[in-house]
Coordinates of C-alpha atoms (C1' of nucleotides) in Angstrom, one line a residue:
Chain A
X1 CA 123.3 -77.9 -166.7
X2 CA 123.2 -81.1 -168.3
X3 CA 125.5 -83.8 -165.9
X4 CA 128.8 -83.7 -167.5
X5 CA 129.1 -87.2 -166.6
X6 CA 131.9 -89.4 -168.2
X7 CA 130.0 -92.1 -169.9
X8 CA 126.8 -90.8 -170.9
X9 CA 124.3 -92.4 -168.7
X10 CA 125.6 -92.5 -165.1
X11 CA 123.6 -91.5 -162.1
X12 CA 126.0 -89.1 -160.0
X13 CA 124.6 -89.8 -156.5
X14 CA 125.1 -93.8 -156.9
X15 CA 128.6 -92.8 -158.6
X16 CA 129.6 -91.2 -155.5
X17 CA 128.1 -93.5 -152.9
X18 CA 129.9 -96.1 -154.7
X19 CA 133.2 -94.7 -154.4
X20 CA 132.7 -93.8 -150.9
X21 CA 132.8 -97.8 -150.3
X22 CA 135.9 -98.2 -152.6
X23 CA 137.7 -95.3 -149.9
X24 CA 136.4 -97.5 -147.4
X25 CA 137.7 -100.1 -148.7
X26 CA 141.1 -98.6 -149.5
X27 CA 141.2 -96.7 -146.1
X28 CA 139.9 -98.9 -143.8
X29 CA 138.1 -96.3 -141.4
X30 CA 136.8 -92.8 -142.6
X31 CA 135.0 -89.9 -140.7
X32 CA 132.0 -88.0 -142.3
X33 CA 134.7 -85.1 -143.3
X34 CA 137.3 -87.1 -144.6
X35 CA 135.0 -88.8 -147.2
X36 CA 133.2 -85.3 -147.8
X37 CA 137.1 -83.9 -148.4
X38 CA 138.0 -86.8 -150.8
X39 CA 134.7 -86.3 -153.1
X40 CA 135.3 -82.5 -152.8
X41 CA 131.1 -82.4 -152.0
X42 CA 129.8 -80.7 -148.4
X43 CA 129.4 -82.9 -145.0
X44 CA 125.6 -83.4 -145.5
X45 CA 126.2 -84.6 -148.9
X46 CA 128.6 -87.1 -148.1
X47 CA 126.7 -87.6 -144.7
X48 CA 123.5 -88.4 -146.6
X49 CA 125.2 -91.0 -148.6
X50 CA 127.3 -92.7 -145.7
X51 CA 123.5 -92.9 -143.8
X52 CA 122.1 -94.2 -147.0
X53 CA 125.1 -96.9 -147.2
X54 CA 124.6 -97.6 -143.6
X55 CA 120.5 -98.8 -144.0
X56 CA 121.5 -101.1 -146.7
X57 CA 124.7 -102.5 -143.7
X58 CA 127.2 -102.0 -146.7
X59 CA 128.7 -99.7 -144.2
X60 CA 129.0 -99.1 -140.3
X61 CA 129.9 -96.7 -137.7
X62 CA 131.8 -97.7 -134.8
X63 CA 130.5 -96.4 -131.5
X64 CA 127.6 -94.6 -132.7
X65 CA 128.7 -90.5 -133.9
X66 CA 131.9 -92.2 -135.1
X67 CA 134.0 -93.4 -138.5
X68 CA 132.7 -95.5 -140.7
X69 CA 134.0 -98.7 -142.0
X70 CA 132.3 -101.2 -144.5
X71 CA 129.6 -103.7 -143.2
X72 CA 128.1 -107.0 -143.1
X73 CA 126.1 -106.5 -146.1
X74 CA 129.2 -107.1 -148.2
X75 CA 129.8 -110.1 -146.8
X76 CA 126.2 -110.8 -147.6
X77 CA 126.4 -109.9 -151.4
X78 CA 129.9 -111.7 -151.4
X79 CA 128.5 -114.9 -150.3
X80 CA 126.3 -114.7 -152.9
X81 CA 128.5 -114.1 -155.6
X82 CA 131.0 -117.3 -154.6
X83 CA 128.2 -119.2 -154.2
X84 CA 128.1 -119.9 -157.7
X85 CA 131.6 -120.1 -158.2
X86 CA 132.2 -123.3 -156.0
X87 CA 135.7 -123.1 -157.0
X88 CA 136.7 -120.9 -154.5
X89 CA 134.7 -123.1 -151.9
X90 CA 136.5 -126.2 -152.8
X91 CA 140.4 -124.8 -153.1
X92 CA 139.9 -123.3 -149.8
X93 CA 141.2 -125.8 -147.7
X94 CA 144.0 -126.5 -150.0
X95 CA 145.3 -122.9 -150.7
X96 CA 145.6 -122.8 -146.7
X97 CA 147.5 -125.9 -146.4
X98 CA 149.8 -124.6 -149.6
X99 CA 149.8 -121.5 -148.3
X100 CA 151.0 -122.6 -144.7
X101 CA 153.3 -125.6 -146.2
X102 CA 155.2 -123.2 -148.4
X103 CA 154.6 -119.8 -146.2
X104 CA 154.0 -117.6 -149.2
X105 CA 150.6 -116.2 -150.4
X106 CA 148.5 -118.2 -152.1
X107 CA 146.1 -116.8 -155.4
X108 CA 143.5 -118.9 -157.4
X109 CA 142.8 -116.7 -160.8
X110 CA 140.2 -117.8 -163.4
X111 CA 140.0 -116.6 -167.6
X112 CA 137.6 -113.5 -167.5
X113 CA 137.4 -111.6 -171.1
X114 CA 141.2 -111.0 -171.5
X115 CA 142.7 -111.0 -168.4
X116 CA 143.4 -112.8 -165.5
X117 CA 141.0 -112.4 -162.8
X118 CA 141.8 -112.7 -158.9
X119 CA 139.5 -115.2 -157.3
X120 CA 140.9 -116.2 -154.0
X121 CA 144.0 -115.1 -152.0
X122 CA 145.5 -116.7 -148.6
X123 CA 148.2 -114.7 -146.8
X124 CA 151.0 -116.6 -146.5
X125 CA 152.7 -117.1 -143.0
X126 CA 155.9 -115.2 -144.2
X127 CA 153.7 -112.6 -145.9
X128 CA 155.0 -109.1 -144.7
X129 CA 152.7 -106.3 -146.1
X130 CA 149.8 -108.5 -147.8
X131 CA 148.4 -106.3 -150.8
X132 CA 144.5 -108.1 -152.0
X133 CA 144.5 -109.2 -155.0
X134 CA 140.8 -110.9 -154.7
X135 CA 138.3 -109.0 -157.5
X136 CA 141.5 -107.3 -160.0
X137 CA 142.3 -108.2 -162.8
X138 CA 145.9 -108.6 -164.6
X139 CA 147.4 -109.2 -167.8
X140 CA 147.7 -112.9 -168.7
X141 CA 151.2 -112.3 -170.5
X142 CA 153.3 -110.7 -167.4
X143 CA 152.1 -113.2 -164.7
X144 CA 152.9 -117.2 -163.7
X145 CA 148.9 -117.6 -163.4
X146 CA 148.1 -116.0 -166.7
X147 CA 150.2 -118.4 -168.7
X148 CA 149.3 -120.8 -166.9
X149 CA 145.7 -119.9 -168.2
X150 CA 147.2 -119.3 -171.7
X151 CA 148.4 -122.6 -171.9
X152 CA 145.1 -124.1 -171.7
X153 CA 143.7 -122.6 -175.0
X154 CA 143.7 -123.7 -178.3
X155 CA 145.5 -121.8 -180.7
X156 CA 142.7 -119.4 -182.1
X157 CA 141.9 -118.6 -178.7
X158 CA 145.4 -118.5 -177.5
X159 CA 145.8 -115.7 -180.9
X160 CA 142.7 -113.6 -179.7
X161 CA 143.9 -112.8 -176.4
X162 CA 147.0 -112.2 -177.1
X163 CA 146.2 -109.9 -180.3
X164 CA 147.1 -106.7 -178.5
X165 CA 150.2 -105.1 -177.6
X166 CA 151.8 -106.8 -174.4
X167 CA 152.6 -103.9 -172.0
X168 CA 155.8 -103.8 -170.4
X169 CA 156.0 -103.6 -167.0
X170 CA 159.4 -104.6 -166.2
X171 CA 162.1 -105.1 -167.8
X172 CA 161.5 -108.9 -167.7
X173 CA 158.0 -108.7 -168.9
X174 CA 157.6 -110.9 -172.2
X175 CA 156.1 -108.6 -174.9
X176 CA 157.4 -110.3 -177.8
X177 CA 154.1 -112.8 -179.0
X178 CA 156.8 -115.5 -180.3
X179 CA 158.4 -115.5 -177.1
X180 CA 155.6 -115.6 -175.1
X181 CA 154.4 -118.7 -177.4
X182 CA 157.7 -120.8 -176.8
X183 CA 157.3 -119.9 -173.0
X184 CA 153.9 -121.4 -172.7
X185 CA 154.3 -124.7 -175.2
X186 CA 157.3 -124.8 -172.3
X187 CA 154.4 -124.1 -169.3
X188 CA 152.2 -127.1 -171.0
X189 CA 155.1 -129.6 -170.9
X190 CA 156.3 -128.8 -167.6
X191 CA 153.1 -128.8 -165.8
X192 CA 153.9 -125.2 -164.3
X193 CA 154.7 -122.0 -164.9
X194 CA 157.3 -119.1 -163.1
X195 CA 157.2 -115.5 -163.2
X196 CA 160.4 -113.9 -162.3
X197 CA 160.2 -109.9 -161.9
X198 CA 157.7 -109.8 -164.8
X199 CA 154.8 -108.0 -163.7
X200 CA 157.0 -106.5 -160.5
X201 CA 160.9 -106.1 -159.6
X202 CA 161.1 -108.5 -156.9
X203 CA 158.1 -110.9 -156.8
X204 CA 158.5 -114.3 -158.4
X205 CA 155.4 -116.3 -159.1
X206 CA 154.7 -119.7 -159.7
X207 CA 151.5 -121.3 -160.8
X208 CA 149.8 -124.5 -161.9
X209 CA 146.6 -125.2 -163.7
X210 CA 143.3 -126.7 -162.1
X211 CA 141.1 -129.0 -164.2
X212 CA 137.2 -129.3 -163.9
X213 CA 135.8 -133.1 -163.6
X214 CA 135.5 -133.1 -167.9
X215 CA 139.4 -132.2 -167.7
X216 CA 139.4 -128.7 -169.4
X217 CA 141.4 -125.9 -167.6
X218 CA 139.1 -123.8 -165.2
X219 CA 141.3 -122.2 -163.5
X220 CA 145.7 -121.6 -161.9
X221 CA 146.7 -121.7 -158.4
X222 CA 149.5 -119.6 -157.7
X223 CA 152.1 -119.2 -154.6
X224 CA 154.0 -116.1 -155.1
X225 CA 156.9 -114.0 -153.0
X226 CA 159.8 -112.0 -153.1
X227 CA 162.8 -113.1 -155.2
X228 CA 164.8 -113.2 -152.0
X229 CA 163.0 -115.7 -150.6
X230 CA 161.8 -117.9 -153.7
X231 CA 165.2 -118.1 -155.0
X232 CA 165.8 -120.4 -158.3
X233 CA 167.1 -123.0 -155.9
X234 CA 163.8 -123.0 -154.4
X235 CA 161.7 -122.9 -157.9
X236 CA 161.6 -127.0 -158.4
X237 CA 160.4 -128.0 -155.3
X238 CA 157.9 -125.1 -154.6
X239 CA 156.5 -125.8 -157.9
X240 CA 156.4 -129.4 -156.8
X241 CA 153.9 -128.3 -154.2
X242 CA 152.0 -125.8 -156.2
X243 CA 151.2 -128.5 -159.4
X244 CA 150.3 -131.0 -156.4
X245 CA 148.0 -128.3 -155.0
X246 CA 146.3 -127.7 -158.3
X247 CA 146.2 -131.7 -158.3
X248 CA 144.6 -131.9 -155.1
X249 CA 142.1 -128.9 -155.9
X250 CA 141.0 -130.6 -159.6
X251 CA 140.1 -134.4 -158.0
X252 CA 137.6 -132.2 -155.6
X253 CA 136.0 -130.7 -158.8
X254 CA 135.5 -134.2 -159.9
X255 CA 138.8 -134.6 -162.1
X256 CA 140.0 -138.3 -162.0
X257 CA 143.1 -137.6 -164.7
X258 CA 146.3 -139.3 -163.7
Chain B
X1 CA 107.0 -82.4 -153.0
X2 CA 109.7 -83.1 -150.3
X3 CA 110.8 -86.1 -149.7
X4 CA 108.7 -88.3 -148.0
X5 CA 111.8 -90.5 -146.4
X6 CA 112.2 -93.5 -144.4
X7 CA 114.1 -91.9 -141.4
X8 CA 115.0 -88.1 -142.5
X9 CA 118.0 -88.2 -144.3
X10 CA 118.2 -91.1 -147.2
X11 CA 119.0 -91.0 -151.1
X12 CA 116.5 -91.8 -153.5
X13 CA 118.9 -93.5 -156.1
X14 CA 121.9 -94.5 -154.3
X15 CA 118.8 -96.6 -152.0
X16 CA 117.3 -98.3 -155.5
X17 CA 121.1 -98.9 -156.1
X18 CA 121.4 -100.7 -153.1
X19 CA 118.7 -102.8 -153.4
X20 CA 119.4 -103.9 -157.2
X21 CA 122.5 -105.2 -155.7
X22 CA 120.6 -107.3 -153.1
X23 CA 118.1 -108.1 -156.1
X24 CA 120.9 -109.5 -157.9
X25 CA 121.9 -111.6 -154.9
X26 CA 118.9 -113.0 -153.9
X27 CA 118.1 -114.2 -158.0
X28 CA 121.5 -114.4 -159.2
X29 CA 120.7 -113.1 -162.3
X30 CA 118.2 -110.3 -163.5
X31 CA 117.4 -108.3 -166.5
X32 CA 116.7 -104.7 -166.7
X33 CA 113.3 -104.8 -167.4
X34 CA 112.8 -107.2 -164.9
X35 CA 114.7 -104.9 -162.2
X36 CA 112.8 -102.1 -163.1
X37 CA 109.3 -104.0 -162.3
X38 CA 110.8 -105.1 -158.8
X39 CA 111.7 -101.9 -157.8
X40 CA 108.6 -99.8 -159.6
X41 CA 110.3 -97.6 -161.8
X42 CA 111.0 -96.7 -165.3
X43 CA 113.2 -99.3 -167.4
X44 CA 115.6 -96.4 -168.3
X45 CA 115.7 -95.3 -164.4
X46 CA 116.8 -99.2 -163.8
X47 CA 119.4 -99.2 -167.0
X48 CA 121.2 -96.2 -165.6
X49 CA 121.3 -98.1 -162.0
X50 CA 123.0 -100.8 -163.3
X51 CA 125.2 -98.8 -165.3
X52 CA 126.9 -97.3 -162.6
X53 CA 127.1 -99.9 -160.6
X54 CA 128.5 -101.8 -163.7
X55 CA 130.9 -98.7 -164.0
X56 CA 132.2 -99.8 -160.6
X57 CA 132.4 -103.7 -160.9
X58 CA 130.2 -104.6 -158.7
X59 CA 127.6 -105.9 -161.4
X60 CA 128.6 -106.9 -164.7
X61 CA 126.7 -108.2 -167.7
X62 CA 126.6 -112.0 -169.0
X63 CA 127.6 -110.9 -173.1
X64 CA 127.0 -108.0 -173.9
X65 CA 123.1 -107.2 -174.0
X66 CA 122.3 -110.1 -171.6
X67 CA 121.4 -109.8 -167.9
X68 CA 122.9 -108.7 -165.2
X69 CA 124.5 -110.4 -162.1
X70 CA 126.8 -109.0 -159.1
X71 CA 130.6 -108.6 -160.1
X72 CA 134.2 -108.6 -159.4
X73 CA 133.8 -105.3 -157.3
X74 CA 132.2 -107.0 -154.2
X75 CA 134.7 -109.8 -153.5
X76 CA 137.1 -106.6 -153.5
X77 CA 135.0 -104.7 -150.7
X78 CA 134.5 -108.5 -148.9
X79 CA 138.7 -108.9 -149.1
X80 CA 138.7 -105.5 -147.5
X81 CA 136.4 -106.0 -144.9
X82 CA 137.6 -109.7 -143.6
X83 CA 141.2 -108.7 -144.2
X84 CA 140.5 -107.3 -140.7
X85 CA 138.4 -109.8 -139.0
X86 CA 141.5 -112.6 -139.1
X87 CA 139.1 -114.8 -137.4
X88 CA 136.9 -116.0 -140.2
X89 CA 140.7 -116.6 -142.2
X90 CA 142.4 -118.5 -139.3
X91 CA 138.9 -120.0 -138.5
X92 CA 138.4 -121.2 -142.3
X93 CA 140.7 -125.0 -142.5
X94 CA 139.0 -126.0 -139.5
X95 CA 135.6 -125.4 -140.3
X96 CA 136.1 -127.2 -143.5
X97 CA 137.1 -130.3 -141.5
X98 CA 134.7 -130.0 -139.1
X99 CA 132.2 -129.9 -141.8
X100 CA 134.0 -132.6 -143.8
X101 CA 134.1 -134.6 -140.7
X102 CA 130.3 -134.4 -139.2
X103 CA 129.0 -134.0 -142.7
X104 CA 126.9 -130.6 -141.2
X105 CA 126.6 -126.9 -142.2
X106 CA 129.4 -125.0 -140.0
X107 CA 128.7 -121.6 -138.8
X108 CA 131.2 -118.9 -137.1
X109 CA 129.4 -116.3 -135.1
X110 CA 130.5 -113.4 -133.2
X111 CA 128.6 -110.7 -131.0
X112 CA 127.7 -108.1 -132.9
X113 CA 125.5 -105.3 -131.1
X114 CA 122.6 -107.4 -129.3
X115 CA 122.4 -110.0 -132.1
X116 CA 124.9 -113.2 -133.4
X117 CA 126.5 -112.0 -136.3
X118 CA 127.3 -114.6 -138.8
X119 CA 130.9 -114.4 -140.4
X120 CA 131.4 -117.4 -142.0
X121 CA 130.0 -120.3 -143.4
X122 CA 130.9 -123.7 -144.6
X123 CA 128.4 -126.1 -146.0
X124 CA 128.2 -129.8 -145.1
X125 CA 128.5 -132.4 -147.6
X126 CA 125.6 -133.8 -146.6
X127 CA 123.6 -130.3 -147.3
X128 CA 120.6 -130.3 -149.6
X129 CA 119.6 -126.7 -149.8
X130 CA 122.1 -124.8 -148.2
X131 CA 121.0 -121.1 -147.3
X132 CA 123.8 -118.7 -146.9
X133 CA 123.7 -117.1 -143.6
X134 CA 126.7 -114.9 -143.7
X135 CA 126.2 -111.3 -142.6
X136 CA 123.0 -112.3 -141.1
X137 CA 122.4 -111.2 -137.5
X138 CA 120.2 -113.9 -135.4
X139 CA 118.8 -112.9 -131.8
X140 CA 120.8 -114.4 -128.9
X141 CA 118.2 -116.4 -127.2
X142 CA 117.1 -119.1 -130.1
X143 CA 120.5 -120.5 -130.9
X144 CA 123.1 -122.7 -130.0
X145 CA 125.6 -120.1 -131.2
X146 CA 123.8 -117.4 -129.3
X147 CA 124.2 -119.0 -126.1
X148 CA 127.4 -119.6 -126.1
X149 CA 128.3 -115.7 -126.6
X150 CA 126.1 -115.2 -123.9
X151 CA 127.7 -117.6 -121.8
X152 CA 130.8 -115.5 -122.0
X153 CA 129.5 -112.2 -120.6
X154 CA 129.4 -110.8 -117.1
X155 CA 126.1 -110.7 -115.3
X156 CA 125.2 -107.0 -116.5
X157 CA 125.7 -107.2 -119.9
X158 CA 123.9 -110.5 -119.7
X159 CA 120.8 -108.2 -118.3
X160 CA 121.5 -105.6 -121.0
X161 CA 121.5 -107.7 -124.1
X162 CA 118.4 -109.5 -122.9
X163 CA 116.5 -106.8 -121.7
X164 CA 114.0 -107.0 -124.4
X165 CA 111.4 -109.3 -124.5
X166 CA 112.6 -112.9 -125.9
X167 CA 111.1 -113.1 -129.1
X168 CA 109.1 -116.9 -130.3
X169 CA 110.2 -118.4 -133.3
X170 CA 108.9 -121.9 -132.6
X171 CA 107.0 -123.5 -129.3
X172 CA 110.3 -124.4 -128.1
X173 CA 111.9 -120.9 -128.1
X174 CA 113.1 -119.6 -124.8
X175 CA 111.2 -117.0 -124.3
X176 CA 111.3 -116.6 -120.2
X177 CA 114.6 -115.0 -119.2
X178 CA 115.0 -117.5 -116.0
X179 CA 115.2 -120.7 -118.2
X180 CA 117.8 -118.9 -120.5
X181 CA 120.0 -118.1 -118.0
X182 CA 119.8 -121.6 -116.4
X183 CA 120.6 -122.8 -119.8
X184 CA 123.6 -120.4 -120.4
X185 CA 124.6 -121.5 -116.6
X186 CA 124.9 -124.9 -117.8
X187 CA 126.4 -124.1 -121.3
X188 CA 129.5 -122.5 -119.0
X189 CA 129.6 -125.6 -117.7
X190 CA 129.1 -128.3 -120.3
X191 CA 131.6 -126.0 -122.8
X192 CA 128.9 -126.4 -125.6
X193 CA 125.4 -125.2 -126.4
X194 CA 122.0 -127.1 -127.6
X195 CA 119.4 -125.9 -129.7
X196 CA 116.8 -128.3 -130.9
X197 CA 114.1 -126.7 -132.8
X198 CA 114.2 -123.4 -131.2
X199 CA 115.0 -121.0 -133.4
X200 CA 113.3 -123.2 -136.7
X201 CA 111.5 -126.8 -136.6
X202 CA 113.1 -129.5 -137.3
X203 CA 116.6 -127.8 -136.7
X204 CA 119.3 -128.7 -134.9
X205 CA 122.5 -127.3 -133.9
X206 CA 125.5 -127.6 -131.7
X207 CA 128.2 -124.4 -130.3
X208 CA 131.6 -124.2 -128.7
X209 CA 132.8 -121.1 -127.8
X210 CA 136.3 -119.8 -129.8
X211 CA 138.7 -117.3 -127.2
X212 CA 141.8 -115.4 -128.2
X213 CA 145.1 -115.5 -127.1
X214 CA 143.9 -113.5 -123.7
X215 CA 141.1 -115.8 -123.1
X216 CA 138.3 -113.9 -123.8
X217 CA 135.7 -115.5 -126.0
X218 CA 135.5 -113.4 -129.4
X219 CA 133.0 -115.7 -131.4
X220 CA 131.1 -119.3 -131.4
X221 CA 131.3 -121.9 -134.1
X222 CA 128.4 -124.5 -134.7
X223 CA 127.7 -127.4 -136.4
X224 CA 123.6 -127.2 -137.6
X225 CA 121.6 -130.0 -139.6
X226 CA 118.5 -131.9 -139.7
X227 CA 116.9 -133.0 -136.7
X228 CA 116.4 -136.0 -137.9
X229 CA 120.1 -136.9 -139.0
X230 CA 121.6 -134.8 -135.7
X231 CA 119.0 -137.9 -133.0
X232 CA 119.8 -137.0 -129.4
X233 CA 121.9 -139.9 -129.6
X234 CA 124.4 -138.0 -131.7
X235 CA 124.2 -135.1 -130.0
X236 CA 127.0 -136.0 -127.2
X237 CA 129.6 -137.3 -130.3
X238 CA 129.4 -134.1 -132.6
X239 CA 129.6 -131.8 -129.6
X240 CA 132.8 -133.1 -128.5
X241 CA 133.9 -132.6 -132.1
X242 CA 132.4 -129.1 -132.1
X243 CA 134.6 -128.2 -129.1
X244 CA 137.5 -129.9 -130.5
X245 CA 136.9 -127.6 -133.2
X246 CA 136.3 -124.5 -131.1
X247 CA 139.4 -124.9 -128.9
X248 CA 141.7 -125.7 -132.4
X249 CA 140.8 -122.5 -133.3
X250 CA 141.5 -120.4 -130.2
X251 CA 145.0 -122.3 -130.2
X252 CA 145.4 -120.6 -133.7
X253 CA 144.4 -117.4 -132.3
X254 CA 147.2 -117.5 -129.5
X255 CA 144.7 -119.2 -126.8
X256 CA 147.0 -121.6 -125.1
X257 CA 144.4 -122.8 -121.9
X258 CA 143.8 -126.0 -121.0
Chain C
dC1 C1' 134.8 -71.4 -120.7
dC2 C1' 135.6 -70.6 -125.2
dA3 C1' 137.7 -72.5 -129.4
dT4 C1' 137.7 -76.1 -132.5
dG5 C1' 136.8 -80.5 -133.9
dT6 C1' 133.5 -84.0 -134.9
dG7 C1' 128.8 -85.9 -136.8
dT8 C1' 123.9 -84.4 -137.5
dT9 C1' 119.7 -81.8 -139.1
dG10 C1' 116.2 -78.1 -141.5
dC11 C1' 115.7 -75.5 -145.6
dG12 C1' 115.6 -73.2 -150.2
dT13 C1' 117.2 -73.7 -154.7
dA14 C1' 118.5 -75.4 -159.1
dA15 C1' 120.8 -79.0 -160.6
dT16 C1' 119.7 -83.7 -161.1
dA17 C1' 117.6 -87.9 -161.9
dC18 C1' 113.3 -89.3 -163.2
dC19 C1' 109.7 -90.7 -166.7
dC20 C1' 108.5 -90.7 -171.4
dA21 C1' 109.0 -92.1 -175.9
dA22 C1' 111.6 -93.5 -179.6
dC23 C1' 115.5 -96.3 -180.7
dC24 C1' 118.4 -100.5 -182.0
dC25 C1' 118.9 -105.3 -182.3
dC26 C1' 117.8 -110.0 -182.1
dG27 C1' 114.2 -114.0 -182.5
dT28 C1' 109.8 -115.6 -183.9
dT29 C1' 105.9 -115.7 -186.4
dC30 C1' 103.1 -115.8 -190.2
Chain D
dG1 C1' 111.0 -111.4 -195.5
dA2 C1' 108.0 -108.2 -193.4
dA3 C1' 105.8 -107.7 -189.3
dC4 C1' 105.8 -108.3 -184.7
dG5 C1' 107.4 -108.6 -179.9
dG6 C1' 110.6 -108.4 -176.4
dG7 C1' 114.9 -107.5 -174.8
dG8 C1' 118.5 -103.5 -173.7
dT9 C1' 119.8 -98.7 -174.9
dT10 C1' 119.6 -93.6 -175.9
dG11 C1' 118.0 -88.3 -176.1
dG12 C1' 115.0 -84.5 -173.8
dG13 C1' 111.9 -81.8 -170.9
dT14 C1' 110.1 -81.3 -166.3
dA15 C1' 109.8 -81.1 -161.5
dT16 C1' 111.4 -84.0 -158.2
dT17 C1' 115.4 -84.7 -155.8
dA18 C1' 119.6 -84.1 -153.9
dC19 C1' 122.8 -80.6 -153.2
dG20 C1' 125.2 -76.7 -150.5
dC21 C1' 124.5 -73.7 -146.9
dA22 C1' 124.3 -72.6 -142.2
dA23 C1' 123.0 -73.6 -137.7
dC24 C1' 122.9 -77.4 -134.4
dA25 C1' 124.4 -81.0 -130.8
dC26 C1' 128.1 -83.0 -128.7
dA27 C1' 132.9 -84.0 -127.6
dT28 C1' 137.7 -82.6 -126.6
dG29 C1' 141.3 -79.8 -125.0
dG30 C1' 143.5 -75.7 -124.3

DNA sequence: CCATGTGTTGCGTAATACCCAACCCCGTTC
DNA sequence: GAACGGGGTTGGGTATTACGCAACACATGG
């Protein structure tokens, strides 16, 4: 039987040993059983691919003959992958002292293809159930970050990636292109932009753009909580902190703009 | 033909997936035909690799028909895995300053089996080639860091994790079990740990233990350089700073000694 | 002590992933 | 501008490879 794989050429073995580290990652801790039950394959199978994991340290047991968690090796192929991305590297320090300053969680997001892509997160103090954000990727229309990002374009560009329909996600997502225009020749004036229940009921975002030492837009830094917290009282002087964060995070790429 | 295997039970594929991904982070960037020679196979065998490991973010492709380099995926498993280990996040600020401060590559280290795990890194601003340590595992015995985990265990678990024979990396590795525990005798004492050339020539670096809330030491940090920047005569003034560092850190984790 | 739950290991089979070859697509060369 | 070369990509047949089965070792607790 020919593999009745979904995309033509993908290697089922790797497939599954792959999402054994994305249960991993999702669960925390799995047994030998539990994964084998979740990829609906037998114990050696998923056994054989947990051991396979393991010589590579992508994953761990703890206390040998015991559940398996991911490993050091992530951390190896993770240090790799920010090392060319010094962005991350340099906002560090900052997105703590934002992050501790206002007590929300912090995001840095940079343009990749159409969407929004999660860079960097710091947990807030206040931060009850922390959800990572690091590695997805979201809409640019429905969050403070992506029009943030938007705002930096040029209008061709600004055109192409908006070109699709905008999915709704709440009933205070912007899917009307005009709107979303006026909203984001508002974000270049102001300096910032705020998301208020558009992406999710509840969570009110507000961003600010970093600049690279040549002064184009590389990237948003975010701070972002629940509604009850972040109230529109609070809005101008957290995003007082957030544009001075995206400041402070710009003169360490080199930026010397006023 | 059965499989000849490493050690019984390993997948062909899912291992050559594995190792692409640590291809792709020791280059940064790799084509498939270039892949394929590396790991000895056919060029299609190396296409379909990549594929699924494209499928599950954790490579992607620079444009369409270009090469390949690690994704989005992994900083998704790494936000999973030091999500738990709140060390390396509380740790982070005060590694940057130390680094900031002495100028030196920072290290955080925690005992991991019968080797120093490295969990984080920050490099020094005065850092020419920096080499990313994290996820590495480093014996005990032939550095600073090491040291100073050993300094915090009891006498038997001293004896177990140095039961092996010392290994030599240079001339001035300890190698005799005596001398290292006179050593870790006076690291207890002193509060920090020396290594000059042991573990590499012309290395030198500098530990102070971190403890948690119920004293216990749970990892080391370090500042490592150049011996010929880090002169004896420095070594007293970035040691205290080191300890500074170390004991700013366990106050973040709840320590509140002395 | 047996019952039941883990993680682990040998073995035969056939499904699966490999190699091969041809393909497309882009740049260069002549 | 046809021919070449070098990338990445795509079908197909074969036997290598990885799967499922079943029995094992080891812990836990009734």
């Amino acid at each position: 039987m020919r593999a009745g794989g979904e995309s033509g050429s993908t290697i089922q073995s790797v497939d599954r040993a792959l999402t054994v580290l994305r249960l991993l990652a999702r669960h925390g801790e799995l047994g030998v059983t539990e994964i084998a039950a979740k990829l609906k394959v037998h114990k050696s199978t998923a056994f054989r691919l947990v051991t396979t994991l393991e010589l590579h340290d992508l994953v761990e047991q703890h206390s040998e003959r015991g559940k398996y968690r991911l490993g050091v090796g992530v951390l190896q192929l993770a240090g790799a992958t920010t090392a060319k991305l010094d962005l991350v590297q340099r906002a560090k320090p900052v997105s703590q002292r934002l992050a501790e300053v206002v007590g929300e969680t912090v995001n840095i997001t940079v343009l990749s293809g159409h969407e929004a892509l999660y860079v960097d997160q710091v947990a807030g103090s206040a931060a009850l159930q922390l959800h990572n954000w690091v590695g997805q990727r979201i809409p640019l229309h429905a969050t403070s970050n992506g029009k943030v990002l938007l705002a930096s374009l040029s209008e061709v560009r600004f055109d192409e990636l908006t070109s699709g329909t905008l999915k709704r996600f709440t009933d205070k997502t912007i899917t009307d292109r005009a709107e979303l225009r006026a909203q984001v020749d508002e974000v270049r004036q102001r300096g910032y932009a705020v998301a208020i229940d558009e992406l999710e009921i509840g969570l009110t975002a507000i961003a600010a753009p970093i600049s690279s030492a040549d002064g184009t837009v590389v990237g948003s830094i975010s701070a972002s909580g629940p509604g009850f917290r972040i109230t529109p009282d609070h809005v101008p002087d957290v995003a007082a902190r957030v544009v001075a964060a995206g400041r402070e995070v710009s003169r360490r790429l080199g930026w010397h703009g006023h």
